[in-house]
Amino acid sequence: MTNRAAGTFDIDSWDAEKPYEEENGVKLTRVRVGKTFHGDLVGASTTELITVETAAGPAAYVGIETVRGILHGREGTFVLQHSAGNDDGTPETQWLRWLIVPTSGTGELAGIRGEGEITVTPDGGHTWSIAYTLG
């Protein structure tokens, strides 16, 4: 049975290093992000991102996020793999996807699998949703 969960998150920290590669207007930067989750998932996370910025603005990122919390009453941890970007530098064309890394769940979240997405709201806030199963 597939479960659905949703909520919001706050970005508590965004620690970007100096770009480690810059060529022809394209920058690659490592960023460490701390978040707090609200809604069907209550908890916190740490994320390691590699971001791509072009002359048009932020263009894409990939990352790994370790989530610690309680999801629908079950406590544990799991890891999210991020894939995100946009087609032309505008928020209207962006896509932000998560994949729950299989075998990464611990505690009462052992066996979790699924995928989800992030939406940036017009005021700059973040909502999230996931569809998951527990094996």
CSV table of N, CA and C in Angstrom, one decimal:
chain,number,residue,atom,x,y,z
A,1,MET,N,0.8,-1.2,0.0
A,1,MET,CA,0.0,0.0,0.0
A,1,MET,C,0.9,1.2,0.0
A,2,THR,N,0.6,2.2,-0.9
A,2,THR,CA,1.3,3.4,-1.0
A,2,THR,C,0.7,4.4,0.0
A,3,ASN,N,1.6,5.0,0.8
A,3,ASN,CA,1.2,6.1,1.7
A,3,ASN,C,1.6,7.4,1.1
A,4,ARG,N,0.9,8.5,1.4
A,4,ARG,CA,1.3,9.8,1.0
A,4,ARG,C,1.5,10.7,2.2
A,5,ALA,N,2.5,11.5,2.1
A,5,ALA,CA,2.8,12.5,3.2
A,5,ALA,C,3.1,13.8,2.6
A,6,ALA,N,2.9,14.9,3.3
A,6,ALA,CA,3.1,16.2,2.8
A,6,ALA,C,3.3,17.2,4.0
A,7,GLY,N,3.9,18.3,3.6
A,7,GLY,CA,4.1,19.4,4.6
A,7,GLY,C,5.0,20.5,4.1
A,8,THR,N,5.7,21.1,5.0
A,8,THR,CA,6.6,22.2,4.7
A,8,THR,C,7.9,22.0,5.3
A,9,PHE,N,8.9,22.7,4.9
A,9,PHE,CA,10.2,22.7,5.6
A,9,PHE,C,10.7,24.1,5.6
A,10,ASP,N,11.6,24.4,6.7
A,10,ASP,CA,12.3,25.6,6.8
A,10,ASP,C,13.8,25.3,6.5
A,11,ILE,N,14.4,26.2,5.8
A,11,ILE,CA,15.9,26.1,5.7
A,11,ILE,C,16.5,26.9,6.8
A,12,ASP,N,17.2,26.1,7.7
A,12,ASP,CA,17.8,26.7,8.9
A,12,ASP,C,19.2,27.2,8.6
A,13,SER,N,19.9,26.5,7.7
A,13,SER,CA,21.3,27.0,7.4
A,13,SER,C,21.5,26.6,5.9
A,14,TRP,N,22.4,27.5,5.3
A,14,TRP,CA,22.8,27.3,3.9
A,14,TRP,C,24.2,27.8,3.9
A,15,ASP,N,25.1,26.8,3.9
A,15,ASP,CA,26.5,27.1,4.0
A,15,ASP,C,27.2,26.8,2.7
A,16,ALA,N,27.4,27.8,1.8
A,16,ALA,CA,28.0,27.6,0.5
A,16,ALA,C,29.5,27.8,0.6
A,17,GLU,N,30.2,26.9,0.0
A,17,GLU,CA,31.7,27.2,-0.1
A,17,GLU,C,31.9,28.0,-1.3
A,18,LYS,N,33.2,28.5,-1.5
A,18,LYS,CA,33.6,29.2,-2.7
A,18,LYS,C,33.4,28.2,-3.8
A,19,PRO,N,32.9,28.7,-5.0
A,19,PRO,CA,32.8,27.8,-6.1
A,19,PRO,C,34.1,27.0,-6.4
A,20,TYR,N,34.0,25.7,-6.6
A,20,TYR,CA,35.2,25.0,-6.9
A,20,TYR,C,35.6,24.8,-8.3
A,21,GLU,N,34.6,25.3,-9.2
A,21,GLU,CA,34.9,25.3,-10.6
A,21,GLU,C,34.1,26.4,-11.2
A,22,GLU,N,34.8,27.3,-12.0
A,22,GLU,CA,34.1,28.4,-12.7
A,22,GLU,C,34.7,28.4,-14.1
A,23,GLU,N,33.9,28.2,-15.1
A,23,GLU,CA,34.4,28.3,-16.5
A,23,GLU,C,33.2,28.7,-17.4
A,24,ASN,N,33.5,29.7,-18.3
A,24,ASN,CA,32.5,30.2,-19.3
A,24,ASN,C,31.2,30.5,-18.6
A,25,GLY,N,31.2,31.1,-17.5
A,25,GLY,CA,29.9,31.6,-16.8
A,25,GLY,C,29.2,30.5,-16.1
A,26,VAL,N,29.8,29.3,-16.0
A,26,VAL,CA,29.1,28.2,-15.2
A,26,VAL,C,29.9,28.0,-13.9
A,27,LYS,N,29.2,28.0,-12.8
A,27,LYS,CA,29.8,27.8,-11.5
A,27,LYS,C,29.3,26.5,-10.8
A,28,LEU,N,30.2,25.7,-10.3
A,28,LEU,CA,29.9,24.5,-9.5
A,28,LEU,C,30.3,24.8,-8.0
A,29,THR,N,29.3,24.6,-7.1
A,29,THR,CA,29.5,25.0,-5.7
A,29,THR,C,29.0,23.9,-4.8
A,30,ARG,N,29.7,23.6,-3.7
A,30,ARG,CA,29.3,22.6,-2.7
A,30,ARG,C,28.5,23.4,-1.6
A,31,VAL,N,27.4,22.9,-1.2
A,31,VAL,CA,26.6,23.6,-0.2
A,31,VAL,C,26.1,22.6,0.8
A,32,ARG,N,26.2,23.0,2.1
A,32,ARG,CA,25.6,22.1,3.2
A,32,ARG,C,24.4,22.9,3.7
A,33,VAL,N,23.2,22.1,3.8
A,33,VAL,CA,21.9,22.7,4.1
A,33,VAL,C,21.4,22.0,5.3
A,34,GLY,N,20.8,22.8,6.3
A,34,GLY,CA,20.1,22.2,7.4
A,34,GLY,C,18.6,22.6,7.3
A,35,LYS,N,17.7,21.6,7.5
A,35,LYS,CA,16.3,21.9,7.4
A,35,LYS,C,15.5,21.4,8.6
A,36,THR,N,14.4,22.0,8.9
A,36,THR,CA,13.4,21.5,9.8
A,36,THR,C,12.1,21.2,9.1
A,37,PHE,N,11.6,20.0,9.3
A,37,PHE,CA,10.3,19.5,8.6
A,37,PHE,C,9.1,19.7,9.5
A,38,HIS,N,8.0,20.0,8.8
A,38,HIS,CA,6.7,20.2,9.5
A,38,HIS,C,5.7,19.4,8.7
A,39,GLY,N,4.6,19.0,9.3
A,39,GLY,CA,3.5,18.3,8.6
A,39,GLY,C,3.5,16.8,9.0
A,40,ASP,N,3.3,16.0,8.0
A,40,ASP,CA,3.3,14.5,8.2
A,40,ASP,C,4.7,14.0,8.6
A,41,LEU,N,5.7,14.7,8.3
A,41,LEU,CA,7.1,14.4,8.8
A,41,LEU,C,7.5,15.5,9.7
A,42,VAL,N,7.9,15.2,10.9
A,42,VAL,CA,8.4,16.1,11.9
A,42,VAL,C,9.8,15.7,12.2
A,43,GLY,N,10.8,16.6,11.9
A,43,GLY,CA,12.1,16.3,12.1
A,43,GLY,C,13.1,17.3,11.5
A,44,ALA,N,14.3,16.8,11.3
A,44,ALA,CA,15.4,17.7,10.8
A,44,ALA,C,16.2,16.9,9.8
A,45,SER,N,17.0,17.6,9.0
A,45,SER,CA,17.9,16.9,8.1
A,45,SER,C,19.1,17.7,7.8
A,46,THR,N,20.1,17.0,7.2
A,46,THR,CA,21.3,17.6,6.8
A,46,THR,C,21.5,17.2,5.3
A,47,THR,N,21.8,18.1,4.4
A,47,THR,CA,22.0,17.9,3.0
A,47,THR,C,23.3,18.4,2.5
A,48,GLU,N,23.9,17.6,1.6
A,48,GLU,CA,25.1,18.0,0.9
A,48,GLU,C,24.7,18.1,-0.6
A,49,LEU,N,24.8,19.3,-1.1
A,49,LEU,CA,24.4,19.6,-2.5
A,49,LEU,C,25.7,20.0,-3.3
A,50,ILE,N,25.6,19.7,-4.6
A,50,ILE,CA,26.4,20.3,-5.6
A,50,ILE,C,25.5,21.1,-6.5
A,51,THR,N,25.7,22.5,-6.6
A,51,THR,CA,24.8,23.3,-7.3
A,51,THR,C,25.5,23.8,-8.6
A,52,VAL,N,24.7,24.0,-9.6
A,52,VAL,CA,25.2,24.6,-10.9
A,52,VAL,C,24.5,25.9,-11.1
A,53,GLU,N,25.3,26.9,-11.4
A,53,GLU,CA,24.8,28.3,-11.6
A,53,GLU,C,25.3,28.7,-13.0
A,54,THR,N,24.4,29.3,-13.8
A,54,THR,CA,24.8,29.8,-15.1
A,54,THR,C,24.5,31.3,-15.1
A,55,ALA,N,24.8,31.9,-16.3
A,55,ALA,CA,24.5,33.4,-16.4
A,55,ALA,C,23.0,33.7,-16.2
A,56,ALA,N,22.1,32.7,-16.4
A,56,ALA,CA,20.7,32.9,-16.2
A,56,ALA,C,20.3,32.8,-14.8
A,57,GLY,N,21.2,32.3,-13.9
A,57,GLY,CA,20.9,32.1,-12.5
A,57,GLY,C,21.0,30.6,-12.1
A,58,PRO,N,20.5,30.3,-10.9
A,58,PRO,CA,20.6,28.9,-10.5
A,58,PRO,C,20.0,27.9,-11.6
A,59,ALA,N,20.7,26.9,-11.9
A,59,ALA,CA,20.3,26.0,-13.0
A,59,ALA,C,19.9,24.6,-12.6
A,60,ALA,N,20.7,24.0,-11.6
A,60,ALA,CA,20.5,22.7,-11.3
A,60,ALA,C,21.2,22.3,-10.0
A,61,TYR,N,20.8,21.3,-9.3
A,61,TYR,CA,21.6,20.7,-8.2
A,61,TYR,C,21.3,19.2,-8.1
A,62,VAL,N,22.2,18.6,-7.5
A,62,VAL,CA,22.1,17.2,-7.0
A,62,VAL,C,22.5,17.1,-5.6
A,63,GLY,N,22.0,16.1,-4.9
A,63,GLY,CA,22.4,16.1,-3.5
A,63,GLY,C,21.9,14.8,-2.8
A,64,ILE,N,22.5,14.7,-1.6
A,64,ILE,CA,22.1,13.6,-0.7
A,64,ILE,C,21.7,14.2,0.7
A,65,GLU,N,20.5,13.8,1.2
A,65,GLU,CA,20.0,14.4,2.4
A,65,GLU,C,19.6,13.3,3.4
A,66,THR,N,20.2,13.4,4.6
A,66,THR,CA,19.8,12.5,5.7
A,66,THR,C,18.7,13.1,6.5
A,67,VAL,N,17.6,12.4,6.6
A,67,VAL,CA,16.4,12.9,7.4
A,67,VAL,C,16.3,12.1,8.6
A,68,ARG,N,16.1,12.8,9.8
A,68,ARG,CA,15.9,12.2,11.1
A,68,ARG,C,14.5,12.7,11.6
A,69,GLY,N,13.6,11.8,11.9
A,69,GLY,CA,12.3,12.3,12.3
A,69,GLY,C,11.2,11.3,12.5
A,70,ILE,N,10.0,11.8,12.6
A,70,ILE,CA,8.8,10.9,12.8
A,70,ILE,C,7.9,11.1,11.6
A,71,LEU,N,7.7,10.1,10.8
A,71,LEU,CA,6.8,10.1,9.6
A,71,LEU,C,5.6,9.3,9.9
A,72,HIS,N,4.5,10.0,9.9
A,72,HIS,CA,3.2,9.3,10.2
A,72,HIS,C,3.3,8.4,11.5
A,73,GLY,N,3.9,9.0,12.5
A,73,GLY,CA,4.0,8.3,13.8
A,73,GLY,C,5.1,7.3,13.9
A,74,ARG,N,5.9,7.1,12.8
A,74,ARG,CA,7.0,6.1,12.9
A,74,ARG,C,8.4,6.9,12.9
A,75,GLU,N,9.2,6.5,13.9
A,75,GLU,CA,10.4,7.2,14.1
A,75,GLU,C,11.6,6.5,13.4
A,76,GLY,N,12.5,7.3,12.8
A,76,GLY,CA,13.7,6.7,12.2
A,76,GLY,C,14.4,7.7,11.3
A,77,THR,N,15.2,7.1,10.5
A,77,THR,CA,16.0,7.9,9.5
A,77,THR,C,15.8,7.3,8.1
A,78,PHE,N,16.1,8.1,7.1
A,78,PHE,CA,16.2,7.7,5.7
A,78,PHE,C,17.0,8.7,4.9
A,79,VAL,N,17.4,8.3,3.7
A,79,VAL,CA,18.2,9.2,2.9
A,79,VAL,C,17.5,9.5,1.6
A,80,LEU,N,17.5,10.8,1.3
A,80,LEU,CA,16.9,11.3,0.0
A,80,LEU,C,18.0,11.6,-1.0
A,81,GLN,N,17.7,11.2,-2.2
A,81,GLN,CA,18.6,11.6,-3.3
A,81,GLN,C,17.9,12.7,-4.1
A,82,HIS,N,18.5,13.9,-4.2
A,82,HIS,CA,17.9,15.0,-4.9
A,82,HIS,C,18.3,15.1,-6.4
A,83,SER,N,17.4,15.6,-7.2
A,83,SER,CA,17.7,15.9,-8.6
A,83,SER,C,16.8,17.1,-8.9
A,84,ALA,N,17.4,18.2,-9.2
A,84,ALA,CA,16.6,19.4,-9.4
A,84,ALA,C,17.2,20.4,-10.4
A,85,GLY,N,16.4,21.2,-11.0
A,85,GLY,CA,16.8,22.2,-11.9
A,85,GLY,C,15.7,23.0,-12.5
A,86,ASN,N,16.0,23.8,-13.5
A,86,ASN,CA,15.0,24.5,-14.3
A,86,ASN,C,15.5,24.7,-15.7
A,87,ASP,N,14.5,25.0,-16.6
A,87,ASP,CA,14.8,25.0,-18.0
A,87,ASP,C,15.4,26.4,-18.4
A,88,ASP,N,15.0,27.5,-17.8
A,88,ASP,CA,15.4,28.8,-18.3
A,88,ASP,C,15.8,29.8,-17.1
A,89,GLY,N,16.0,29.3,-15.9
A,89,GLY,CA,16.3,30.2,-14.8
A,89,GLY,C,15.2,30.8,-14.1
A,90,THR,N,13.9,30.5,-14.5
A,90,THR,CA,12.8,31.0,-13.8
A,90,THR,C,12.1,30.0,-12.9
A,91,PRO,N,11.5,30.4,-11.8
A,91,PRO,CA,10.8,29.5,-10.9
A,91,PRO,C,9.7,28.7,-11.6
A,92,GLU,N,9.1,29.2,-12.7
A,92,GLU,CA,8.0,28.5,-13.3
A,92,GLU,C,8.4,27.3,-14.0
A,93,THR,N,9.7,27.1,-14.4
A,93,THR,CA,10.1,25.9,-15.2
A,93,THR,C,11.0,25.0,-14.3
A,94,GLN,N,10.9,25.2,-13.0
A,94,GLN,CA,11.8,24.3,-12.2
A,94,GLN,C,11.1,23.0,-11.8
A,95,TRP,N,12.0,22.0,-11.6
A,95,TRP,CA,11.6,20.7,-11.1
A,95,TRP,C,12.5,20.3,-10.0
A,96,LEU,N,11.9,19.7,-8.9
A,96,LEU,CA,12.7,19.4,-7.7
A,96,LEU,C,12.2,18.0,-7.3
A,97,ARG,N,13.0,17.0,-7.5
A,97,ARG,CA,12.5,15.6,-7.2
A,97,ARG,C,13.4,14.9,-6.1
A,98,TRP,N,12.8,14.0,-5.4
A,98,TRP,CA,13.4,13.2,-4.4
A,98,TRP,C,13.2,11.7,-4.7
A,99,LEU,N,14.2,10.9,-4.4
A,99,LEU,CA,14.1,9.5,-4.4
A,99,LEU,C,14.5,9.0,-3.1
A,100,ILE,N,13.7,8.3,-2.4
A,100,ILE,CA,14.1,7.7,-1.1
A,100,ILE,C,15.1,6.6,-1.4
A,101,VAL,N,16.3,6.6,-0.9
A,101,VAL,CA,17.3,5.6,-1.3
A,101,VAL,C,16.9,4.3,-0.7
A,102,PRO,N,16.7,3.3,-1.5
A,102,PRO,CA,16.3,2.0,-1.0
A,102,PRO,C,17.4,1.5,0.0
A,103,THR,N,16.9,0.8,1.0
A,103,THR,CA,17.7,0.2,2.1
A,103,THR,C,18.3,1.3,3.1
A,104,SER,N,18.0,2.6,2.9
A,104,SER,CA,18.5,3.6,3.8
A,104,SER,C,17.7,3.8,5.1
A,105,GLY,N,16.5,3.3,5.2
A,105,GLY,CA,15.6,3.5,6.3
A,105,GLY,C,16.1,2.7,7.5
A,106,THR,N,16.0,3.4,8.7
A,106,THR,CA,16.4,2.8,10.0
A,106,THR,C,15.2,2.9,11.0
A,107,GLY,N,15.3,2.2,12.1
A,107,GLY,CA,14.3,2.3,13.1
A,107,GLY,C,13.0,1.8,12.6
A,108,GLU,N,11.9,2.5,12.9
A,108,GLU,CA,10.6,2.2,12.4
A,108,GLU,C,10.4,2.5,11.0
A,109,LEU,N,11.3,3.2,10.3
A,109,LEU,CA,11.3,3.5,8.9
A,109,LEU,C,12.1,2.5,8.1
A,110,ALA,N,12.6,1.5,8.7
A,110,ALA,CA,13.4,0.5,7.9
A,110,ALA,C,12.5,-0.1,6.8
A,111,GLY,N,13.1,-0.2,5.6
A,111,GLY,CA,12.3,-0.7,4.4
A,111,GLY,C,11.6,0.3,3.7
A,112,ILE,N,11.7,1.6,4.0
A,112,ILE,CA,11.0,2.7,3.3
A,112,ILE,C,11.5,2.8,1.9
A,113,ARG,N,10.6,3.0,1.0
A,113,ARG,CA,11.0,3.3,-0.4
A,113,ARG,C,10.0,4.3,-1.0
A,114,GLY,N,10.4,5.1,-1.9
A,114,GLY,CA,9.4,6.0,-2.5
A,114,GLY,C,10.1,7.2,-3.2
A,115,GLU,N,9.3,8.1,-3.6
A,115,GLU,CA,9.7,9.3,-4.2
A,115,GLU,C,8.9,10.5,-3.9
A,116,GLY,N,9.4,11.7,-4.2
A,116,GLY,CA,8.6,12.9,-3.8
A,116,GLY,C,9.1,14.1,-4.6
A,117,GLU,N,8.6,15.3,-4.2
A,117,GLU,CA,8.9,16.5,-4.8
A,117,GLU,C,8.9,17.7,-3.9
A,118,ILE,N,9.5,18.7,-4.2
A,118,ILE,CA,9.5,20.0,-3.5
A,118,ILE,C,8.9,21.0,-4.4
A,119,THR,N,8.1,21.9,-3.8
A,119,THR,CA,7.5,23.0,-4.6
A,119,THR,C,7.9,24.3,-3.8
A,120,VAL,N,8.4,25.3,-4.6
A,120,VAL,CA,8.7,26.6,-4.0
A,120,VAL,C,7.5,27.5,-4.2
A,121,THR,N,7.0,28.0,-3.1
A,121,THR,CA,5.8,28.8,-3.1
A,121,THR,C,6.1,30.2,-3.6
A,122,PRO,N,5.2,31.0,-4.0
A,122,PRO,CA,5.5,32.4,-4.5
A,122,PRO,C,6.2,33.3,-3.5
A,123,ASP,N,5.9,33.0,-2.2
A,123,ASP,CA,6.6,33.8,-1.1
A,123,ASP,C,8.0,33.3,-0.8
A,124,GLY,N,8.5,32.2,-1.5
A,124,GLY,CA,9.8,31.7,-1.2
A,124,GLY,C,9.8,30.5,-0.2
A,125,GLY,N,8.6,30.1,0.3
A,125,GLY,CA,8.6,29.0,1.2
A,125,GLY,C,8.7,27.7,0.4
A,126,HIS,N,8.8,26.6,1.2
A,126,HIS,CA,8.9,25.3,0.5
A,126,HIS,C,7.9,24.3,1.1
A,127,THR,N,7.2,23.6,0.1
A,127,THR,CA,6.3,22.5,0.5
A,127,THR,C,6.9,21.3,-0.1
A,128,TRP,N,6.6,20.1,0.5
A,128,TRP,CA,7.1,18.8,0.0
A,128,TRP,C,6.0,17.8,0.0
A,129,SER,N,6.1,16.8,-0.8
A,129,SER,CA,5.2,15.6,-0.7
A,129,SER,C,6.0,14.4,-1.1
A,130,ILE,N,5.6,13.3,-0.5
A,130,ILE,CA,6.2,12.0,-0.9
A,130,ILE,C,5.2,10.9,-1.0
A,131,ALA,N,5.4,10.0,-1.8
A,131,ALA,CA,4.6,8.7,-1.9
A,131,ALA,C,5.6,7.6,-1.5
A,132,TYR,N,5.2,6.8,-0.5
A,132,TYR,CA,6.2,5.8,0.0
A,132,TYR,C,5.5,4.6,0.4
A,133,THR,N,6.3,3.5,0.5
A,133,THR,CA,5.8,2.2,1.0
A,133,THR,C,6.8,1.8,2.1
A,134,LEU,N,6.4,1.0,3.1
A,134,LEU,CA,7.2,0.5,4.1
A,134,LEU,C,7.2,-1.0,3.9
A,135,GLY,N,8.4,-1.6,3.7
A,135,GLY,CA,8.5,-3.0,3.4
A,135,GLY,C,8.7,-3.9,4.5
